[in-house]
Amino acid sequence: MFTGLVQATGKVIALDKTAQGGVRLQIESTLFEKVSPGASIAVNGCCLTVTDPLPSRATFDLLGTTLSLTNLGNLKIGSLVNLEPSVRPTDPMGGHFVTGHIDACGTILFWGPDGADWRLDIKAPPTITRYLVTKGCIAVDGMSLTVAELLPEGFRIWIIPHTLEVTNLAQRISGDRVNLETDLLAKYTEKLLAKS
């Protein structure tokens, strides 16, 4: 379980294809200085398991399914990714409940300054937008963000300066794919209502 509060960014330093059609991903970050094998880390919001941790770097095994259902298949050497370790019972819950199980990918329609603020418009499939409400939560590449407005084909978010500084958003451009995870409580509510 995660909170959607990105703790660090990491740089992709290796992408090695495996015989099974997956990829061994290696990321460099100071976040990994105290990480043990088997630890769960959200990488762009996708829950991955650490293998072979080294000082300031960690390796993750990506299956073919993960590569096709998330934007991790679009990574290149030098790409910056958002990182968050799994939440501990003593950690503050500052964002919202994020499982690290990506629901779908969206596409950035617009990303940039709009007056004095920064605006992010994302095109999302109906499987995502059905769970969105204005002022509700969504995880975008692992960032817990607030939906400001629903659009005909997606949603709009306004980004505060702190989020811009501590995430990989500065590297993003229109057309990029982003990982989306909708609010877990909305999905449970829908299932409960369908049974009643």
Rosetta silent file (secondary structure, phi, psi, omega in degrees, C-alpha in Angstrom):
SEQUENCE: MFTGLVQATGKVIALDKTAQGGVRLQIESTLFEKVSPGASIAVNGCCLTVTDPLPSRATFDLLGTTLSLTNLGNLKIGSLVNLEPSVRPTDPMGGHFVTGHIDACGTILFWGPDGADWRLDIKAPPTITRYLVTKGCIAVDGMSLTVAELLPEGFRIWIIPHTLEVTNLAQRISGDRVNLETDLLAKYTEKLLAKS
SCORE:     score description
SCORE:     0.000 S_00000001
   1 L     0.000  144.847 -178.099    0.000    0.000    0.000 S_00000001
   2 E  -133.191  172.827 -179.214    1.167    3.519   -0.830 S_00000001
   3 L  -110.366  -14.073 -175.201    0.003    7.087   -0.220 S_00000001
   4 L    83.129    9.718  175.205    0.711    8.720   -3.573 S_00000001
   5 L   -99.759  103.999 -176.260    3.252   11.061   -1.989 S_00000001
   6 L   -63.882  127.615 -178.143    6.363   10.688   -4.142 S_00000001
   7 L   -91.940  -24.741 -178.486    9.469   10.425   -1.937 S_00000001
   8 E  -167.866  166.297  167.820   12.109   10.738   -4.656 S_00000001
   9 E  -109.339  156.943  177.629   12.786   10.445   -8.342 S_00000001
  10 E  -131.925  158.459 -179.976   15.150    7.894   -9.804 S_00000001
  11 E  -109.128  130.308  177.098   17.086    7.605  -13.048 S_00000001
  12 E   -70.528  123.689 -178.405   16.832    4.531  -15.251 S_00000001
  13 E  -116.902  -11.308  176.784   20.382    3.203  -15.749 S_00000001
  14 E  -156.244  141.414  175.178   19.725   -0.241  -17.269 S_00000001
  15 E  -138.069   97.907 -176.147   16.986   -2.020  -19.242 S_00000001
  16 E  -110.412  121.360  178.812   17.952   -5.627  -19.982 S_00000001
  17 E   -68.480  144.612  178.125   15.559   -7.897  -21.874 S_00000001
  18 L  -105.870  163.349 -179.898   14.976  -11.343  -20.385 S_00000001
  19 L   -65.498  -21.599 -178.603   14.470  -14.665  -22.171 S_00000001
  20 L   -87.793    3.713  179.595   10.876  -14.724  -20.896 S_00000001
  21 L    90.624    8.405  177.096    9.948  -11.492  -22.694 S_00000001
  22 L  -100.198 -163.696 -179.807   10.297   -9.243  -19.684 S_00000001
  23 E  -141.493  139.166  168.264   12.847   -6.628  -18.684 S_00000001
  24 E   -95.361  115.157 -175.750   15.246   -6.230  -15.765 S_00000001
  25 E  -101.644  129.198  175.728   15.007   -2.575  -14.836 S_00000001
  26 E  -119.105  130.686 -176.484   17.742   -0.876  -12.812 S_00000001
  27 E  -124.129  140.337  177.726   17.140    2.522  -11.226 S_00000001
  28 E  -105.377  128.063  177.988   19.569    4.826   -9.444 S_00000001
  29 L  -167.120  148.530  175.325   18.300    6.857   -6.473 S_00000001
  30 H   -67.032  -17.420  178.679   19.301    7.810   -2.936 S_00000001
  31 H   -60.085  -26.094 -173.580   15.965    6.273   -1.864 S_00000001
  32 H   -87.940    4.511 -176.127   17.534    2.808   -2.193 S_00000001
  33 H   -61.930  -27.625 -178.749   20.312    3.322    0.368 S_00000001
  34 H  -124.308   32.764 -177.205   18.373    1.364    3.035 S_00000001
  35 L   -97.308  139.385  179.359   16.240   -0.948    0.869 S_00000001
  36 L  -104.598  157.771  174.636   16.216   -4.737    1.347 S_00000001
  37 L   -58.339  139.162 -179.395   15.488   -7.462   -1.215 S_00000001
  38 L    91.719   -7.637  178.850   11.743   -8.083   -1.468 S_00000001
  39 L   -67.171  147.149  176.741   10.773   -4.518   -0.570 S_00000001
  40 E   -94.919  128.884  178.148    7.835   -3.008   -2.448 S_00000001
  41 E  -129.691  132.829  172.783    8.492    0.260   -4.277 S_00000001
  42 E   -83.223  120.085  177.872    6.012    2.195   -6.411 S_00000001
  43 E  -112.236  111.496 -170.785    7.769    3.094   -9.670 S_00000001
  44 L    50.952   36.352  176.662    5.620    5.606  -11.577 S_00000001
  45 L    86.625   -6.401 -177.738    2.824    4.280   -9.388 S_00000001
  46 E   -96.550  122.265 -178.754    3.359    0.613  -10.286 S_00000001
  47 E   -69.578  118.581  179.574    4.119   -1.665   -7.325 S_00000001
  48 E  -126.387  155.622 -179.502    7.390   -3.494   -8.021 S_00000001
  49 E  -103.045  130.726  179.995    9.563   -5.806   -5.920 S_00000001
  50 E   -72.587  130.974  169.102   13.213   -4.973   -5.309 S_00000001
  51 E  -124.602  147.319  176.027   15.764   -7.596   -6.357 S_00000001
  52 E    50.572   58.499  176.426   19.528   -7.199   -5.975 S_00000001
  53 E   -70.348  140.892  175.110   19.658   -3.879   -4.097 S_00000001
  54 E  -127.998  165.305  176.847   23.003   -2.093   -4.188 S_00000001
  55 L   -55.177  121.546  175.990   24.022    1.212   -2.612 S_00000001
  56 L    68.189   13.495  174.996   21.955    3.917   -4.333 S_00000001
  57 E  -152.474  156.302  178.386   20.457    1.554   -6.940 S_00000001
  58 E  -146.156  153.721 -179.975   17.928   -1.259   -7.185 S_00000001
  59 E  -114.025  143.521  179.784   16.840   -3.800   -9.775 S_00000001
  60 E  -132.843  141.852  175.163   13.261   -4.808  -10.594 S_00000001
  61 E   -95.822  122.552  179.109   11.917   -7.625  -12.793 S_00000001
  62 E  -106.579  124.609  176.322    9.173   -6.463  -15.178 S_00000001
  63 L   -79.745  162.722  177.952    6.885   -9.068  -16.727 S_00000001
  64 H   -57.299  -37.590  178.617    5.517   -8.714  -20.245 S_00000001
  65 H   -62.302  -44.015  178.623    2.078   -7.919  -18.806 S_00000001
  66 H   -61.233  -41.946 -179.307    3.501   -5.057  -16.751 S_00000001
  67 H   -64.377  -35.412 -176.741    5.275   -3.660  -19.807 S_00000001
  68 H   -84.094  -28.710 -175.682    2.093   -3.716  -21.904 S_00000001
  69 H   -94.782   -7.878 -178.749   -0.355   -2.401  -19.280 S_00000001
  70 L  -128.951  175.800  177.013    1.792    0.434  -17.885 S_00000001
  71 H   -85.293    4.731  178.116    4.098    3.145  -19.185 S_00000001
  72 H   -66.075  -22.765  175.449    7.132    1.247  -17.860 S_00000001
  73 H   -71.162  -12.516  178.895    7.425   -0.267  -21.327 S_00000001
  74 H   -96.248   -0.958 -177.351    8.176    3.246  -22.634 S_00000001
  75 L   -66.924  149.452  176.222   11.165    3.842  -20.349 S_00000001
  76 L  -131.043  164.571  174.100   14.583    4.595  -21.810 S_00000001
  77 L   -58.676  129.461 -178.862   18.045    4.914  -20.297 S_00000001
  78 L    96.366  -12.455  177.573   18.065    8.263  -18.501 S_00000001
  79 L   -60.328  142.417  173.582   14.278    8.408  -17.944 S_00000001
  80 E   -95.204  136.525  178.697   13.236    9.854  -14.583 S_00000001
  81 E  -125.287  150.637  175.144   10.659    7.878  -12.592 S_00000001
  82 E   -81.040  139.303 -177.363    8.636    8.689   -9.486 S_00000001
  83 E  -128.729  139.210  172.597    9.459    6.532   -6.447 S_00000001
  84 E  -148.307  125.966  173.929    7.633    5.790   -3.207 S_00000001
  85 E   -73.160  158.730  179.324    8.375    3.023   -0.680 S_00000001
  86 L   -63.332  149.050 -175.691    5.404    1.129    0.735 S_00000001
  87 L   -75.693  143.529  175.487    3.720    2.820    3.659 S_00000001
  88 L  -103.185  157.997 -178.146    4.379    1.615    7.216 S_00000001
  89 L   -57.240  -24.896 -178.111    1.739    1.672    9.984 S_00000001
  90 L   -90.158   -5.623 -178.306    3.579    4.563   11.665 S_00000001
  91 L   -77.606  145.619  174.728    3.755    6.723    8.512 S_00000001
  92 L   -68.291  145.390  179.399    1.391    9.688    8.101 S_00000001
  93 L   -98.450   84.639 -173.481   -1.366    9.158    5.525 S_00000001
  94 L   -90.334  -21.753 -178.476   -0.991   12.394    3.591 S_00000001
  95 L  -103.652 -112.664  172.508   -2.307   11.415    0.160 S_00000001
  96 L  -147.644  172.471 -178.640   -4.886    8.663   -0.423 S_00000001
  97 L   -67.950  118.118  179.276   -4.918    4.852   -0.533 S_00000001
  98 E  -124.225  125.593 -176.376   -2.882    3.754   -3.566 S_00000001
  99 L   -87.313  -24.953 -174.093   -2.392    0.028   -4.236 S_00000001
 100 L    87.460    9.631  176.779    0.199    0.259   -6.997 S_00000001
 101 L  -103.587  105.039 -173.350   -2.040   -1.740   -9.341 S_00000001
 102 L   -68.995  131.765  178.893   -2.422    0.366  -12.481 S_00000001
 103 L   -83.038  -39.375 -178.351   -5.955    0.493  -13.929 S_00000001
 104 E  -171.364  170.507  172.337   -5.028    1.933  -17.335 S_00000001
 105 E  -102.466  145.402  172.150   -2.758    4.388  -19.103 S_00000001
 106 E  -114.198  174.561  179.563   -3.824    7.878  -20.060 S_00000001
 107 E  -124.631  133.497  178.078   -2.290   10.348  -22.498 S_00000001
 108 E   -70.846  119.677  176.503   -1.214   13.896  -21.670 S_00000001
 109 E   -87.606  -40.566  178.362   -3.285   16.290  -23.786 S_00000001
 110 E  -147.612  135.988  174.355   -1.800   19.476  -22.327 S_00000001
 111 E  -147.303  116.219  178.807    0.964   20.083  -19.809 S_00000001
 112 E   165.151 -175.879 -179.662    2.374   23.497  -19.114 S_00000001
 113 E   -69.692  143.502  175.411    1.848   26.940  -17.652 S_00000001
 114 E  -137.546   96.023 -170.955   -1.616   28.461  -17.784 S_00000001
 115 L    69.665 -128.001 -179.395   -1.379   31.983  -16.444 S_00000001
 116 L   -90.509   -2.538 -174.594    0.446   31.815  -13.120 S_00000001
 117 E  -114.814  174.651  177.168   -0.342   28.124  -12.598 S_00000001
 118 E  -113.672  129.063 -175.590    0.547   24.743  -14.153 S_00000001
 119 E  -115.070  137.862  177.390   -2.198   22.742  -15.850 S_00000001
 120 E  -126.823  112.894  176.071   -2.259   19.028  -16.657 S_00000001
 121 E  -106.974  129.555 -176.514   -5.016   17.690  -18.952 S_00000001
 122 E  -124.954  130.543  171.791   -5.150   13.925  -19.389 S_00000001
 123 E   -83.574  130.321 -176.961   -7.134   11.838  -21.850 S_00000001
 124 L  -136.682  149.101  178.798   -8.410    8.719  -20.096 S_00000001
 125 L   -71.273  161.268  178.630  -10.555    5.744  -21.110 S_00000001
 126 H   -57.924  -26.922  177.424  -14.138    5.361  -19.784 S_00000001
 127 H   -63.597  -19.626  176.224  -12.895    2.599  -17.465 S_00000001
 128 H   -95.964  -51.475 -171.907  -11.099    5.395  -15.599 S_00000001
 129 H   -63.617  -23.841  179.574  -13.444    8.375  -15.956 S_00000001
 130 L   -62.433  -23.910 -178.628  -16.429    6.448  -14.557 S_00000001
 131 L   -97.990    0.593 -174.524  -14.757    6.597  -11.121 S_00000001
 132 L   -93.880  141.718  172.329  -13.767   10.267  -11.230 S_00000001
 133 L  -136.092  152.195  175.786  -15.499   13.133   -9.474 S_00000001
 134 L   -60.659  133.401 -176.659  -14.510   16.761   -9.152 S_00000001
 135 L    74.873    7.657  175.747  -12.320   17.183   -6.046 S_00000001
 136 L   -87.104  173.359 -177.169  -11.776   13.416   -5.954 S_00000001
 137 E   -99.468  149.141  169.017   -8.412   11.644   -5.932 S_00000001
 138 E  -149.094  145.364  174.860   -6.518    9.883   -8.694 S_00000001
 139 E   -97.403  122.591  178.544   -2.966    8.554   -8.828 S_00000001
 140 E  -116.805  113.554 -174.516   -1.073    9.714  -11.928 S_00000001
 141 L    50.136   37.502  177.155    2.349    8.056  -12.258 S_00000001
 142 L    85.050   -1.107  179.593    2.119    7.415   -8.523 S_00000001
 143 E   -92.608  125.573  174.278    1.276   11.017   -7.572 S_00000001
 144 E   -75.017  111.415 -175.695   -1.832   11.523   -5.438 S_00000001
 145 E  -126.486  158.481 -178.996   -3.578   14.349   -7.279 S_00000001
 146 E  -102.913  128.365  177.247   -6.942   16.092   -7.069 S_00000001
 147 L   -70.924  118.403 -179.931   -9.292   16.127  -10.055 S_00000001
 148 L   -87.546  -34.351 -174.534  -10.112   19.789  -10.699 S_00000001
 149 E  -158.408  140.896  173.681  -12.451   19.311  -13.634 S_00000001
 150 E   -88.946  134.199 -179.973  -13.922   16.513  -15.730 S_00000001
 151 E  -109.404  163.424 -179.313  -13.338   16.905  -19.472 S_00000001
 152 L   -53.345  -35.320 -178.382  -15.235   15.246  -22.361 S_00000001
 153 L  -121.079   16.520 -178.093  -12.435   12.677  -22.788 S_00000001
 154 E   174.816 -132.708 -175.926  -10.621   12.839  -19.482 S_00000001
 155 E  -156.920  164.025 -179.201   -9.825   15.211  -16.642 S_00000001
 156 E  -120.494  143.309  177.588   -7.873   18.311  -15.595 S_00000001
 157 E  -133.794  141.534  171.859   -5.484   18.786  -12.693 S_00000001
 158 E  -103.231  132.734 -173.217   -3.744   21.914  -11.413 S_00000001
 159 E  -104.489  129.292  177.327   -0.206   21.268  -10.184 S_00000001
 160 L   -82.582  156.946 -177.493    1.329   23.046   -7.195 S_00000001
 161 H   -56.270  -37.635 -179.096    5.014   24.100   -7.319 S_00000001
 162 H   -60.530  -44.095  179.280    6.065   21.487   -4.720 S_00000001
 163 H   -61.715  -40.762  178.790    4.725   18.626   -6.865 S_00000001
 164 H   -62.545  -36.293 -176.860    6.555   20.018   -9.881 S_00000001
 165 H   -75.329  -35.096 -170.182    9.815   20.154   -7.900 S_00000001
 166 H  -104.875    4.436 -179.413    9.790   16.655   -6.349 S_00000001
 167 L  -122.735 -176.372  179.190    8.376   14.529   -9.202 S_00000001
 168 L   -89.863   11.788 -176.782    9.226   13.741  -12.817 S_00000001
 169 H   -59.693  -32.356 -179.154    6.568   16.134  -14.167 S_00000001
 170 H   -62.181  -21.884 -179.572    9.174   18.611  -15.410 S_00000001
 171 H   -89.338   -8.190 -174.141   10.297   15.928  -17.905 S_00000001
 172 L   -81.979  151.242  176.131    6.796   15.290  -19.248 S_00000001
 173 L  -138.193  163.575  176.137    5.402   16.549  -22.567 S_00000001
 174 L   -57.876  138.939 -178.220    2.079   16.363  -24.384 S_00000001
 175 L    97.908  -16.965  178.432    1.539   12.911  -25.877 S_00000001
 176 L   -66.545  145.977  172.809    3.306   11.052  -23.052 S_00000001
 177 E   -85.732  140.734  177.451    1.568    8.023  -21.535 S_00000001
 178 E  -128.615  145.332  177.141    0.912    8.150  -17.792 S_00000001
 179 E   -78.373  135.604 -178.794   -0.105    5.397  -15.389 S_00000001
 180 E  -123.476  133.529  171.428   -3.538    5.880  -13.831 S_00000001
 181 E  -132.434  120.831 -178.531   -5.012    4.290  -10.714 S_00000001
 182 E   -79.860  169.742 -177.447   -8.482    5.331   -9.609 S_00000001
 183 L   -62.804  123.003 -178.949   -9.654    5.657   -6.028 S_00000001
 184 H   -58.485  -38.890 -178.826   -9.873    2.221   -4.408 S_00000001
 185 H   -64.613  -35.284  178.081  -12.886    3.259   -2.323 S_00000001
 186 H   -64.599  -39.143 -179.977  -14.838    4.206   -5.463 S_00000001
 187 H   -68.464  -41.294  177.622  -14.243    0.739   -6.930 S_00000001
 188 H   -65.235  -41.002  179.474  -15.338   -1.025   -3.739 S_00000001
 189 H   -60.832  -44.213  178.962  -18.430    1.184   -3.495 S_00000001
 190 H   -59.565  -43.404 -178.392  -19.431    0.330   -7.064 S_00000001
 191 H   -65.809  -41.804  179.053  -19.090   -3.391   -6.366 S_00000001
 192 H   -64.154  -42.350  179.966  -21.122   -3.192   -3.156 S_00000001
 193 H   -66.700  -34.301  179.769  -23.904   -1.218   -4.851 S_00000001
 194 H   -67.215  -27.711 -179.170  -24.009   -3.695   -7.742 S_00000001
 195 H   -84.687  -15.913 -176.010  -24.644   -6.541   -5.277 S_00000001
 196 L   -91.332    0.000    0.000  -27.478   -4.774   -3.447 S_00000001
